[in-house]
PDB file of C-alpha atoms in Angstrom:
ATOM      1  CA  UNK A 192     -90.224 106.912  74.377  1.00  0.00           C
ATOM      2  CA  UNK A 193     -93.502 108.074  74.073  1.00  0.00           C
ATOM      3  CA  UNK A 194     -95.587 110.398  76.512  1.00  0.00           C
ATOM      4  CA  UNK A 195     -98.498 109.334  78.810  1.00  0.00           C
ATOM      5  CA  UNK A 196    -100.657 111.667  79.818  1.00  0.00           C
ATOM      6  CA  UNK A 197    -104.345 110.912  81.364  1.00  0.00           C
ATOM      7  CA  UNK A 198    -107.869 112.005  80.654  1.00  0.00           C
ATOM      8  CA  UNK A 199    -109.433 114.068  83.762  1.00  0.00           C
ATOM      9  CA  UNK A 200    -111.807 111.502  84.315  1.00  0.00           C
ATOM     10  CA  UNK A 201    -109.056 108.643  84.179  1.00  0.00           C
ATOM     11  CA  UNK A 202    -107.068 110.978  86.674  1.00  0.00           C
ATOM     12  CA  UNK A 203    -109.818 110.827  88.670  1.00  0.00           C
ATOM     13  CA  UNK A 204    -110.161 107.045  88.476  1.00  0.00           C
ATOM     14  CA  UNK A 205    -106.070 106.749  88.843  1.00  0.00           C
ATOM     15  CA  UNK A 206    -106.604 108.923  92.487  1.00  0.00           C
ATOM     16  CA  UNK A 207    -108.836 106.343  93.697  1.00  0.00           C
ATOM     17  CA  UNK A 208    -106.463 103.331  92.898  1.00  0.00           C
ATOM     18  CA  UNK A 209    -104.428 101.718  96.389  1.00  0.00           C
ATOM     19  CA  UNK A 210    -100.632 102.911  95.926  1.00  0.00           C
ATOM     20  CA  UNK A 211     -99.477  99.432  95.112  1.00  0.00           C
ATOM     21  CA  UNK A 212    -101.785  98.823  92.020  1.00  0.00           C
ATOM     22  CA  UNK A 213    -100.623 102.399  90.806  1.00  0.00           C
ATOM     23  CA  UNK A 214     -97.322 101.020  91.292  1.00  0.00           C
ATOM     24  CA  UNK A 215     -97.722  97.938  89.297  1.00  0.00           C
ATOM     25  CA  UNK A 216     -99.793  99.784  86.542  1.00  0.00           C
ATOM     26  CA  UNK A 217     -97.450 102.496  86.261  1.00  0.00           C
ATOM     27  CA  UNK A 218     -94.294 100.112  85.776  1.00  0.00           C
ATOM     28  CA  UNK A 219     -96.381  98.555  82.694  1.00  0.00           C
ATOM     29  CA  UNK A 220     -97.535 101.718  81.201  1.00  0.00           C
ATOM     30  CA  UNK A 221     -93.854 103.049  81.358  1.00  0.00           C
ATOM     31  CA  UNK A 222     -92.753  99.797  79.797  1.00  0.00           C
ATOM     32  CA  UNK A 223     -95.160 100.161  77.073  1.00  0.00           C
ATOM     33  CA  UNK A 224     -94.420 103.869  76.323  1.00  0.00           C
ATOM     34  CA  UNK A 225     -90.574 102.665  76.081  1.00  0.00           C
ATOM     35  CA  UNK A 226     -91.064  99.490  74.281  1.00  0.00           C
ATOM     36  CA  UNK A 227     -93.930  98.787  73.331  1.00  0.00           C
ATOM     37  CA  UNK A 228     -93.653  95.695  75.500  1.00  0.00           C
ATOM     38  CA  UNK A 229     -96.814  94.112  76.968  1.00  0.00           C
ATOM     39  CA  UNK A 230    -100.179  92.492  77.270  1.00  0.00           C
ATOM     40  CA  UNK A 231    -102.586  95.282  74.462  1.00  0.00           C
ATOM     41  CA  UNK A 232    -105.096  94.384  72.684  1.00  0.00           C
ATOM     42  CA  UNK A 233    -106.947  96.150  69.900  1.00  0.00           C
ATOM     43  CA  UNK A 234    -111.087  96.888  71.288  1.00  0.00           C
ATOM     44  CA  UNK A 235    -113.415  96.180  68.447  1.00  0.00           C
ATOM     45  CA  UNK A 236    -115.992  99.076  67.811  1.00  0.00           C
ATOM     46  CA  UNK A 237    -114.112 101.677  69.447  1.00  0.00           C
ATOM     47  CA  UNK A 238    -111.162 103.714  68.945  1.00  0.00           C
ATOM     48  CA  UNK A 239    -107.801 102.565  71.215  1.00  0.00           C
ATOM     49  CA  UNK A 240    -106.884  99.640  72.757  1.00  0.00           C
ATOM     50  CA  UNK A 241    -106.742  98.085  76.320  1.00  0.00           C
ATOM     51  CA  UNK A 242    -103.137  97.191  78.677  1.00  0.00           C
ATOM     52  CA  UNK A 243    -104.051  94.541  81.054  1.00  0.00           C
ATOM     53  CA  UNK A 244    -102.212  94.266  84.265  1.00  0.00           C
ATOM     54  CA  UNK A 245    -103.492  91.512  86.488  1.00  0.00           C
ATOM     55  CA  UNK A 246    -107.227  92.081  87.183  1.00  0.00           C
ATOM     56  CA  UNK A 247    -106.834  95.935  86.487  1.00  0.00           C
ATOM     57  CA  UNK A 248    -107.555  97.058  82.740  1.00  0.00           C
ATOM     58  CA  UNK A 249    -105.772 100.907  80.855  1.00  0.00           C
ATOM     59  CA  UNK A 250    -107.451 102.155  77.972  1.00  0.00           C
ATOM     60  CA  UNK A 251    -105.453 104.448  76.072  1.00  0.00           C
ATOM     61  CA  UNK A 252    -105.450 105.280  72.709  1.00  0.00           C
ATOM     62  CA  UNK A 253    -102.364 107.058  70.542  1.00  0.00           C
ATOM     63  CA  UNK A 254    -101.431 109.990  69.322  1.00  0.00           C
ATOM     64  CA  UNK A 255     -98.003 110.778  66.981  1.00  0.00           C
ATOM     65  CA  UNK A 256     -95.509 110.751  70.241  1.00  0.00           C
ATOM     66  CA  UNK A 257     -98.498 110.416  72.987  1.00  0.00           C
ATOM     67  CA  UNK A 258    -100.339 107.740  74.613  1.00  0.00           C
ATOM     68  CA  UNK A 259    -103.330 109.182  76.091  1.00  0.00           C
ATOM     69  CA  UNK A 260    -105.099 107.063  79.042  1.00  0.00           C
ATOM     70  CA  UNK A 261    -109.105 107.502  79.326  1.00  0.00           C
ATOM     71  CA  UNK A 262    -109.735 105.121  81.603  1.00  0.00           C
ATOM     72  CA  UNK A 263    -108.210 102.816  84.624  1.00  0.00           C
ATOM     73  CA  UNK A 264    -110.069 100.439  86.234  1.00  0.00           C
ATOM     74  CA  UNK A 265    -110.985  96.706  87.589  1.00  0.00           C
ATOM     75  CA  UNK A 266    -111.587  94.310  84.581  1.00  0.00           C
ATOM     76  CA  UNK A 267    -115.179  93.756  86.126  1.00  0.00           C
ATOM     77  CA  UNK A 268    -115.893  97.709  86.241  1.00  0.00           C
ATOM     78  CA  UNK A 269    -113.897  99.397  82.953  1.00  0.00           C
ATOM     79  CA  UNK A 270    -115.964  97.959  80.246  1.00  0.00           C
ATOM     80  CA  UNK A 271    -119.165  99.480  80.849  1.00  0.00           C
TER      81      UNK A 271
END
């Protein structure tokens, strides 16, 4: 299983979240670290790659044994 460990601005962004969407996005990420399991898709022109969970967007990129998280967010929000 690989790490996770976030950015300080994505900490920041991860604070702000409700409980329940940290829950959901949480169970993914953890699923992902484990498995590999779940809905990540290369981002063209940039390094990393995006999990989407419902409406809300991760992007992470990874290192050897570590996924590192930059940014949480809504999909309408995280892009720019």
């Amino acid at each position: 299983m690989k790490t996770v460990v976030f950015t300080t601005s994505a900490t920041r962004q991860w604070i702000k979240l409700s409980p329940d969407v940290r829950k959901r996005i949480d169970l993914r990420l953890t699923e992902y670290a484990s498995n590999g399991i779940g809905d990540v898709k290369r981002l063209k022109g940039r390094l990393g790659a995006r999990l989407r969970v419902g409406d809300w967007r991760v992007i992470f990129y990874e290192e050897d044994q570590t996924i590192v998280v930059a940014a949480v967010g809504h999909r309408r929000e995280i892009y720019d």
